[in-house]
Tab-separated table of C-alpha atoms in Angstrom:
chain	number	residue	atom	x	y	z
B	119	UNK	CA	0.000	0.000	0.000
B	120	UNK	CA	1.355	3.429	-0.923
B	121	UNK	CA	1.427	5.886	1.983
B	122	UNK	CA	0.595	9.508	1.243
B	123	UNK	CA	3.478	11.929	1.736
B	124	UNK	CA	3.745	13.422	5.195
B	125	UNK	CA	2.496	16.985	5.475
B	126	UNK	CA	5.292	19.412	6.464
B	127	UNK	CA	4.593	21.584	9.510
B	128	UNK	CA	6.331	24.860	10.316
B	129	UNK	CA	6.043	26.233	13.847
B	130	UNK	CA	6.226	29.994	14.222
B	131	UNK	CA	7.195	31.255	17.675
B	132	UNK	CA	8.311	34.606	18.995
B	133	UNK	CA	7.781	36.984	21.840
B	134	UNK	CA	4.892	39.447	21.802
B	135	UNK	CA	5.232	42.089	19.089
B	136	UNK	CA	8.249	40.509	17.388
B	137	UNK	CA	6.532	40.316	13.998
B	138	UNK	CA	5.023	36.802	13.771
B	139	UNK	CA	1.730	38.018	12.348
B	140	UNK	CA	3.537	40.128	9.721
B	141	UNK	CA	5.382	37.019	8.564
B	142	UNK	CA	2.214	34.942	8.690
B	143	UNK	CA	0.323	37.429	6.512
B	144	UNK	CA	3.196	37.421	4.009
B	145	UNK	CA	3.128	33.631	3.786
B	146	UNK	CA	-0.633	33.727	3.231
B	147	UNK	CA	-0.657	36.448	0.588
B	148	UNK	CA	2.545	36.094	-1.459
B	149	UNK	CA	2.822	33.843	-4.498
B	150	UNK	CA	5.163	31.012	-3.543
B	151	UNK	CA	3.321	28.097	-5.049
B	152	UNK	CA	2.226	26.483	-1.777
B	153	UNK	CA	-1.133	26.501	-0.036
B	154	UNK	CA	-0.989	26.655	3.766
B	155	UNK	CA	-3.452	25.589	6.402
B	156	UNK	CA	-2.793	27.831	9.391
B	157	UNK	CA	-3.353	27.199	13.084
B	158	UNK	CA	-3.386	30.519	14.931
B	159	UNK	CA	-4.016	31.662	18.473
B	160	UNK	CA	-5.393	35.090	17.624
B	161	UNK	CA	-7.847	34.715	14.769
B	162	UNK	CA	-8.547	38.435	14.387
B	163	UNK	CA	-4.937	39.390	13.655
B	164	UNK	CA	-4.728	37.476	10.392
B	165	UNK	CA	-5.940	39.719	7.604
B	166	UNK	CA	-7.383	36.886	5.540
B	167	UNK	CA	-10.694	35.096	5.580
B	168	UNK	CA	-10.142	31.445	4.787
B	169	UNK	CA	-11.632	28.255	6.186
B	170	UNK	CA	-8.148	26.732	6.368
B	171	UNK	CA	-7.255	29.197	9.124
B	172	UNK	CA	-8.138	27.516	12.398
B	173	UNK	CA	-8.287	29.069	15.830
B	174	UNK	CA	-6.638	27.194	18.706
B	175	UNK	CA	-6.748	27.258	22.480
B	176	UNK	CA	-3.210	25.952	23.195
B	177	UNK	CA	-4.459	23.078	25.360
B	178	UNK	CA	-1.650	21.097	26.956
B	179	UNK	CA	-2.141	17.302	27.181
B	180	UNK	CA	-0.056	15.578	29.867
B	181	UNK	CA	0.067	12.042	28.529
B	182	UNK	CA	1.980	10.924	31.587
B	183	UNK	CA	1.130	12.824	34.770
B	184	UNK	CA	3.508	15.742	35.128
B	185	UNK	CA	6.292	14.335	32.926
B	186	UNK	CA	7.423	17.243	30.748
B	187	UNK	CA	8.717	14.911	28.045
B	188	UNK	CA	5.325	13.253	27.598
B	189	UNK	CA	3.465	16.552	27.428
B	190	UNK	CA	2.019	17.453	24.046
B	191	UNK	CA	-0.555	19.870	22.683
B	192	UNK	CA	-4.005	18.277	22.638
B	193	UNK	CA	-5.466	21.061	20.511
B	194	UNK	CA	-2.920	20.357	17.770
B	195	UNK	CA	-3.754	16.640	17.720
B	196	UNK	CA	-7.442	17.483	17.376
B	197	UNK	CA	-6.988	20.220	14.744
B	198	UNK	CA	-4.478	18.263	12.647
B	199	UNK	CA	-6.827	15.258	12.605
B	200	UNK	CA	-9.616	17.493	11.371
B	201	UNK	CA	-7.423	19.325	8.817
B	202	UNK	CA	-6.064	16.090	7.382
B	203	UNK	CA	-9.587	15.102	6.325
B	204	UNK	CA	-9.195	17.980	3.804
B	205	UNK	CA	-5.570	17.293	2.931
B	206	UNK	CA	-6.116	17.767	-0.804
B	207	UNK	CA	-6.790	21.469	-0.208
B	208	UNK	CA	-3.342	22.469	1.119
B	209	UNK	CA	0.347	21.545	0.848
B	210	UNK	CA	1.688	22.382	4.299
B	211	UNK	CA	0.681	23.482	7.783
B	212	UNK	CA	1.818	26.538	9.697
B	213	UNK	CA	1.328	26.835	13.466
B	214	UNK	CA	1.549	30.234	15.115
B	215	UNK	CA	2.001	30.122	18.891
B	216	UNK	CA	1.340	32.868	21.402
B	217	UNK	CA	4.259	34.958	22.596
B	218	UNK	CA	4.245	33.106	25.916
B	219	UNK	CA	3.815	29.551	24.627
B	220	UNK	CA	6.287	26.860	25.677
B	221	UNK	CA	7.671	25.416	22.411
B	222	UNK	CA	8.449	21.989	23.931
B	223	UNK	CA	4.912	20.520	23.938
B	224	UNK	CA	4.399	21.826	20.387
B	225	UNK	CA	7.573	20.113	19.108
B	226	UNK	CA	6.916	16.944	21.129
B	227	UNK	CA	3.461	16.531	19.600
B	228	UNK	CA	5.204	15.629	16.334
B	229	UNK	CA	7.398	12.957	17.949
B	230	UNK	CA	5.105	11.436	20.575
B	231	UNK	CA	1.610	11.180	19.096
B	232	UNK	CA	1.408	8.284	16.618
B	233	UNK	CA	-1.473	9.704	14.560
B	234	UNK	CA	0.263	13.033	14.108
B	235	UNK	CA	3.593	11.324	13.306
B	236	UNK	CA	1.983	9.187	10.651
B	237	UNK	CA	0.430	12.110	8.818
B	238	UNK	CA	2.817	15.014	9.346
B	239	UNK	CA	6.482	15.866	9.887
B	240	UNK	CA	7.918	18.808	11.742
B	241	UNK	CA	9.764	20.895	9.146
B	242	UNK	CA	11.294	23.629	11.312
B	243	UNK	CA	10.761	25.859	14.316
B	244	UNK	CA	11.035	29.488	13.251
B	245	UNK	CA	11.464	32.105	15.977
B	246	UNK	CA	10.911	35.771	15.176
B	247	UNK	CA	12.711	38.221	17.470
B	248	UNK	CA	12.685	42.004	17.718
B	249	UNK	CA	16.261	43.338	17.395
B	250	UNK	CA	15.386	46.438	19.398
B	251	UNK	CA	13.818	44.693	22.409
B	252	UNK	CA	15.316	41.197	22.444
B	253	UNK	CA	18.077	41.794	24.996
B	254	UNK	CA	15.618	43.235	27.489
B	255	UNK	CA	13.149	40.383	26.866
B	256	UNK	CA	15.891	37.785	27.359
B	257	UNK	CA	16.793	39.367	30.702
B	258	UNK	CA	13.205	39.275	31.939
B	259	UNK	CA	11.425	36.308	30.359
B	260	UNK	CA	12.440	32.674	30.360
B	261	UNK	CA	9.943	32.104	27.543
B	262	UNK	CA	11.951	34.380	25.248
B	263	UNK	CA	15.115	32.329	25.943
B	264	UNK	CA	13.368	29.006	25.430
B	265	UNK	CA	11.810	30.113	22.140
B	266	UNK	CA	15.335	30.932	20.929
B	267	UNK	CA	16.699	27.646	22.266
B	268	UNK	CA	14.220	25.598	20.240
B	269	UNK	CA	14.682	27.540	16.992
B	270	UNK	CA	16.049	26.091	13.771
B	271	UNK	CA	15.743	29.495	12.130
B	272	UNK	CA	15.835	32.840	13.936
B	273	UNK	CA	14.424	35.834	12.079
B	274	UNK	CA	16.183	38.823	13.588
B	275	UNK	CA	13.543	41.406	12.723
B	276	UNK	CA	13.420	45.210	12.889
B	277	UNK	CA	17.168	45.494	12.263
B	278	UNK	CA	16.601	49.035	10.989
B	279	UNK	CA	15.791	50.140	14.531
B	280	UNK	CA	19.226	49.368	16.006
B	281	UNK	CA	22.781	50.554	15.372
B	282	UNK	CA	25.251	48.054	13.796
B	283	UNK	CA	27.149	47.590	17.084
B	284	UNK	CA	23.929	46.867	18.954
B	285	UNK	CA	22.894	44.417	16.254
B	286	UNK	CA	26.191	42.588	16.697
B	287	UNK	CA	25.610	42.318	20.435
B	288	UNK	CA	22.096	40.967	19.875
B	289	UNK	CA	23.371	38.369	17.424
B	290	UNK	CA	26.143	37.305	19.815
B	291	UNK	CA	23.576	36.798	22.587
B	292	UNK	CA	21.404	34.689	20.252
B	293	UNK	CA	24.453	32.589	19.350
B	294	UNK	CA	25.245	32.033	23.000
B	295	UNK	CA	21.816	30.549	23.600
B	296	UNK	CA	21.527	28.727	20.282
B	297	UNK	CA	24.708	28.193	18.246
B	298	UNK	CA	23.087	25.974	15.620
B	299	UNK	CA	20.150	28.047	14.377
B	300	UNK	CA	20.349	29.897	11.069
B	301	UNK	CA	19.972	33.639	11.724
B	302	UNK	CA	18.266	35.755	9.060
B	303	UNK	CA	18.175	39.562	9.361
B	304	UNK	CA	15.001	41.326	8.309
B	305	UNK	CA	13.016	44.548	8.293
B	306	UNK	CA	9.262	43.942	8.600
B	307	UNK	CA	10.017	40.221	8.225
B	308	UNK	CA	11.153	40.716	4.607
B	309	UNK	CA	13.218	37.520	4.646
B	310	UNK	CA	13.007	35.344	1.483
B	311	UNK	CA	10.326	32.763	2.261
B	312	UNK	CA	12.390	29.898	0.860
B	313	UNK	CA	14.799	30.511	3.763
B	314	UNK	CA	11.977	29.853	6.225
B	315	UNK	CA	9.726	27.234	4.647
B	316	UNK	CA	10.541	23.692	3.515
B	317	UNK	CA	13.795	23.453	5.500
B	318	UNK	CA	13.533	19.820	6.721
B	319	UNK	CA	15.461	20.920	9.804
B	320	UNK	CA	14.386	17.882	11.857
B	321	UNK	CA	15.531	15.341	9.240
B	322	UNK	CA	18.498	13.516	10.741
B	323	UNK	CA	20.477	13.992	7.537
B	324	UNK	CA	20.193	17.800	7.899
B	325	UNK	CA	21.310	17.982	11.526
B	326	UNK	CA	24.096	20.495	12.156
B	327	UNK	CA	24.066	21.842	8.612
B	328	UNK	CA	25.224	25.251	9.775
B	329	UNK	CA	28.364	27.244	9.405
B	330	UNK	CA	30.801	25.255	11.605
B	331	UNK	CA	32.704	28.368	12.746
B	332	UNK	CA	29.811	29.299	14.975
B	333	UNK	CA	30.039	25.998	16.782
B	334	UNK	CA	33.688	26.400	17.643
B	335	UNK	CA	33.501	30.034	18.676
B	336	UNK	CA	33.840	30.926	22.338
B	337	UNK	CA	30.903	33.039	23.405
B	338	UNK	CA	30.902	35.899	25.852
B	339	UNK	CA	29.728	34.997	29.339
B	340	UNK	CA	28.633	38.301	30.789
B	341	UNK	CA	24.958	37.288	30.968
B	342	UNK	CA	23.586	34.818	33.420
B	343	UNK	CA	21.128	33.260	30.985
B	344	UNK	CA	18.642	30.662	32.100
B	345	UNK	CA	19.306	28.780	28.855
B	346	UNK	CA	22.835	28.294	27.537
B	347	UNK	CA	24.655	26.072	25.085
B	348	UNK	CA	27.966	24.360	24.624
B	349	UNK	CA	29.548	22.161	21.994
B	350	UNK	CA	31.913	19.229	22.471
B	351	UNK	CA	34.370	18.308	19.754
B	352	UNK	CA	36.943	15.579	19.251
B	353	UNK	CA	38.934	14.385	16.263
B	354	UNK	CA	39.461	10.974	17.872
B	355	UNK	CA	37.144	8.181	16.723
B	356	UNK	CA	34.253	7.319	19.028
B	357	UNK	CA	33.497	3.819	20.285
B	358	UNK	CA	29.773	3.163	19.695
B	359	UNK	CA	29.750	0.535	22.490
B	360	UNK	CA	30.550	3.338	24.942
B	361	UNK	CA	28.772	6.223	23.243
B	362	UNK	CA	25.307	4.730	22.648
B	363	UNK	CA	24.622	3.760	26.299
B	364	UNK	CA	26.278	6.982	27.488
B	365	UNK	CA	24.091	9.323	25.434
B	366	UNK	CA	20.983	7.398	26.547
B	367	UNK	CA	22.048	7.786	30.168
B	368	UNK	CA	22.730	11.536	29.708
B	369	UNK	CA	19.326	11.993	28.082
B	370	UNK	CA	17.608	10.124	30.891
B	371	UNK	CA	19.459	12.010	33.600
B	372	UNK	CA	19.409	15.546	32.180
B	373	UNK	CA	16.607	15.365	29.571
B	374	UNK	CA	14.229	17.591	31.517
B	375	UNK	CA	16.703	20.459	31.232
B	376	UNK	CA	18.086	19.487	27.822
B	377	UNK	CA	15.942	21.474	25.413
B	378	UNK	CA	17.710	20.388	22.240
B	379	UNK	CA	20.796	18.342	21.439
B	380	UNK	CA	22.325	17.612	18.046
B	381	UNK	CA	25.447	15.754	17.029
B	382	UNK	CA	27.470	14.039	14.347
B	383	UNK	CA	29.746	11.169	15.369
B	384	UNK	CA	32.636	9.422	13.657
B	385	UNK	CA	32.517	5.848	14.956
B	386	UNK	CA	35.718	3.815	14.781
B	387	UNK	CA	35.891	1.685	11.624
B	388	UNK	CA	32.593	3.054	10.343
B	389	UNK	CA	32.508	4.797	6.958
B	390	UNK	CA	29.190	6.505	7.644
B	391	UNK	CA	28.439	9.497	9.817
B	392	UNK	CA	26.187	8.742	12.803
B	393	UNK	CA	23.744	11.561	13.521
B	394	UNK	CA	21.835	12.145	16.781
B	395	UNK	CA	19.257	14.658	17.945
B	396	UNK	CA	17.038	15.099	20.981
B	397	UNK	CA	14.194	17.268	22.196
B	398	UNK	CA	14.207	16.767	25.983
B	399	UNK	CA	14.239	12.953	26.428
B	400	UNK	CA	13.048	12.193	22.916
B	401	UNK	CA	16.296	10.903	21.469
B	402	UNK	CA	16.929	9.441	18.028
B	403	UNK	CA	19.984	8.658	15.950
B	404	UNK	CA	21.002	6.792	12.836
B	405	UNK	CA	23.712	6.299	10.256
B	406	UNK	CA	23.675	8.718	7.355
B	407	UNK	CA	25.874	9.452	4.376
B	408	UNK	CA	29.513	8.304	4.271
B	409	UNK	CA	32.262	10.693	5.359
B	410	UNK	CA	33.608	12.422	2.241
B	411	UNK	CA	37.240	11.802	1.232
B	412	UNK	CA	38.493	15.286	2.122
B	413	UNK	CA	36.145	15.700	5.099
B	414	UNK	CA	37.695	15.788	8.572
B	415	UNK	CA	36.259	12.972	10.717
B	416	UNK	CA	35.319	15.242	13.604
B	417	UNK	CA	32.729	14.204	16.193
B	418	UNK	CA	30.639	17.046	17.530
B	419	UNK	CA	27.765	17.339	20.011
B	420	UNK	CA	25.859	20.555	20.705
B	421	UNK	CA	23.753	20.844	23.864
B	422	UNK	CA	21.214	23.616	24.483
B	423	UNK	CA	19.624	23.595	27.916
B	424	UNK	CA	19.115	24.948	31.398
B	425	UNK	CA	22.131	24.741	33.682
B	426	UNK	CA	23.531	21.568	32.121
B	427	UNK	CA	26.755	20.352	33.807
B	428	UNK	CA	29.166	20.926	30.933
B	429	UNK	CA	32.262	19.553	32.709
B	430	UNK	CA	30.598	16.296	33.633
B	431	UNK	CA	29.056	15.791	30.173
B	432	UNK	CA	32.328	16.666	28.427
B	433	UNK	CA	34.257	14.248	30.629
B	434	UNK	CA	31.838	11.430	29.798
B	435	UNK	CA	31.931	12.232	26.084
B	436	UNK	CA	35.730	12.162	25.969
B	437	UNK	CA	35.688	8.773	27.708
B	438	UNK	CA	33.690	7.482	24.736
B	439	UNK	CA	36.760	7.907	22.505
B	440	UNK	CA	37.882	4.603	21.050
B	441	UNK	CA	41.505	5.198	22.081
B	442	UNK	CA	40.609	5.703	25.732
B	443	UNK	CA	40.882	2.530	27.735
B	444	UNK	CA	37.966	3.240	29.997
B	445	UNK	CA	34.601	1.858	30.894
B	446	UNK	CA	33.806	4.789	33.151
B	447	UNK	CA	31.843	6.890	30.677
B	448	UNK	CA	28.601	5.810	32.298
B	449	UNK	CA	29.610	7.121	35.689
B	450	UNK	CA	28.330	10.639	35.033
U	1183	UNK	CA	31.917	-3.566	9.540
U	1184	UNK	CA	29.474	-5.320	11.831
U	1185	UNK	CA	27.387	-2.628	13.393
U	1186	UNK	CA	25.820	-2.799	16.808
U	1187	UNK	CA	22.042	-2.808	16.973
U	1188	UNK	CA	21.064	0.849	17.046
U	1189	UNK	CA	19.058	1.627	20.206
U	1190	UNK	CA	18.427	5.174	18.947
U	1191	UNK	CA	16.799	4.192	15.637
U	1192	UNK	CA	13.803	6.416	14.850
U	1193	UNK	CA	10.699	4.864	16.367
U	1194	UNK	CA	8.378	2.910	14.094
U	1195	UNK	CA	4.607	2.941	14.387
U	1196	UNK	CA	2.937	0.740	16.943
U	1197	UNK	CA	0.560	-1.535	15.039
U	1198	UNK	CA	-1.687	0.836	13.042
U	1199	UNK	CA	-4.429	-1.825	12.677
U	1200	UNK	CA	-4.538	-2.445	16.432
U	1201	UNK	CA	-4.556	1.310	17.091
U	1202	UNK	CA	-7.548	1.689	14.762
U	1203	UNK	CA	-9.280	-1.196	16.539
U	1204	UNK	CA	-8.820	0.476	19.936
U	1205	UNK	CA	-10.305	3.682	18.519
U	1206	UNK	CA	-13.334	1.762	17.225
U	1207	UNK	CA	-13.827	0.138	20.666
U	1208	UNK	CA	-13.701	3.566	22.332
U	1209	UNK	CA	-16.034	5.189	19.798
U	1210	UNK	CA	-18.597	2.391	19.888
U	1211	UNK	CA	-18.658	2.007	23.666
U	1212	UNK	CA	-19.175	5.737	24.169
U	1213	UNK	CA	-21.183	6.577	21.060
U	1214	UNK	CA	-18.784	9.338	20.013
U	1215	UNK	CA	-19.574	11.722	17.138
U	1216	UNK	CA	-17.183	12.349	14.241
U	1217	UNK	CA	-16.104	15.673	15.703
U	1218	UNK	CA	-14.597	13.897	18.719
U	1219	UNK	CA	-10.961	12.909	18.130
U	1220	UNK	CA	-9.545	9.795	19.780
U	1221	UNK	CA	-5.773	9.630	20.075
U	1222	UNK	CA	-3.961	6.368	20.919
U	1223	UNK	CA	-0.246	6.507	21.702
U	1224	UNK	CA	2.249	3.971	22.975
U	1225	UNK	CA	4.559	5.810	25.317
U	1226	UNK	CA	8.073	4.661	26.108
U	1227	UNK	CA	9.445	7.188	28.576
U	1228	UNK	CA	13.078	7.280	29.723
U	1229	UNK	CA	12.329	9.230	32.895
U	1230	UNK	CA	12.774	7.488	36.229
U	1231	UNK	CA	9.385	6.761	37.771
U	1232	UNK	CA	7.519	6.575	34.455
U	1233	UNK	CA	6.327	3.101	33.390
U	1234	UNK	CA	8.574	1.467	30.762
U	1235	UNK	CA	5.665	1.155	28.387
U	1236	UNK	CA	2.183	2.584	28.505
U	1237	UNK	CA	-0.769	3.067	26.173
U	1238	UNK	CA	-2.327	6.487	26.533
U	1239	UNK	CA	-5.745	7.199	25.059
U	1240	UNK	CA	-6.978	10.777	24.760
U	1241	UNK	CA	-10.635	11.482	24.053
U	1242	UNK	CA	-10.845	15.012	22.713
U	1243	UNK	CA	-14.313	16.524	22.634
U	1244	UNK	CA	-14.554	20.053	21.206
U	1245	UNK	CA	-14.537	22.638	23.969
U	1246	UNK	CA	-14.058	20.075	26.755
U	1247	UNK	CA	-11.109	18.943	28.836
U	1248	UNK	CA	-9.303	15.921	27.354
U	1249	UNK	CA	-10.403	12.632	28.929
U	1250	UNK	CA	-7.342	10.438	29.419
U	1251	UNK	CA	-7.151	6.664	29.847
U	1252	UNK	CA	-3.754	5.184	30.780
U	1253	UNK	CA	-3.072	1.464	30.470
U	1254	UNK	CA	0.215	0.021	31.708
U	1255	UNK	CA	0.696	-2.243	28.725
U	1256	UNK	CA	1.725	-2.090	25.073
U	1257	UNK	CA	-0.843	-1.354	22.355
U	1258	UNK	CA	-0.456	-4.960	21.158
U	1259	UNK	CA	-1.662	-6.271	24.536
U	1260	UNK	CA	-4.707	-4.000	24.962
U	1261	UNK	CA	-8.084	-5.766	24.782
U	1262	UNK	CA	-11.579	-4.313	24.819
U	1263	UNK	CA	-11.914	-5.484	28.447
U	1264	UNK	CA	-9.113	-3.091	29.485
U	1265	UNK	CA	-11.148	-0.060	28.464
U	1266	UNK	CA	-13.379	1.564	31.080
U	1267	UNK	CA	-16.977	2.048	30.031
U	1268	UNK	CA	-17.846	5.658	29.281
């Protein structure tokens, strides 16, 4: 039996007033060859009358009492089920969240719920931020930090309202929280739509497809952010017999505070790259394309989370190297 | 090379036919309309304290709180007798 293609879903987050609705109205009115069904929280703000625009109430569904990793959005399950009965009328789905929404249950809906997983695939989380007000918002609202942490693409909007030096500082702060997201500058969200839509950012074979310089850069540490990131790198081959149980243990132990994790591993004697990613405790990994001839076999893990113990995680990761005679990696 | 079994392999789907059967049982026993969505998910949580495997059923009526049924067994092992009457 031939299965219909999965419907791509883009999640649009951003703090109040950042410009989400401006971007949403552009996507709905510009000619880009795709028809979108849109799930919005504030029906009145969208300047279009269309029965494929659906109002939502952001209802959280705790599948397992109180466990953050098993918490999804019940309204999305219900609305997607209803939209998919009309799947011939649109090509993709766009979800706009409120400025205060927690992105985790939204993302987890696409990994936990079987019905949703069968019919749709999360394409990317796009976070719109206001260049003028972001630093202040990051200092005062954990939500603003977490929306950045989850982003695959950050639209740094209203860049015309800040001086170049200020813009640099804003971008550096974004990088400190999320070193793997693609950052796109814009004025009134005038970013090319093909840089936002159809990105397949959650496909394992696209993980860590960003400019590698950002991942190696040391970031300033003058802010005491609730959410921070770090990357671990080694050119030594990794032993999968140590790494696979270790990363499962780390995910189990620190998953509640681990918002996102991505990595590419060079396993000893293996010609293919092994790619991993996690949203909280939802961890997956697989072999992907072979290492290219001229490509450096570097293993890299990027963690984004709340107060993660970098030293302890780094120590465990380095014990997973194939040339280290140790079975202590699991003793984190 | 001989590869180890991959414990991180992306999760497959838990028995679509059985999932559909559970939904039919729920719908018939409670006489649910088409606008009520029934979600059936097999949950494997890594968190300490969570059951290793669990089937979670959400009954989503428009405008009402989600009714949740949790069964401490895999979807494959659920029978109609496990489901509480509505």
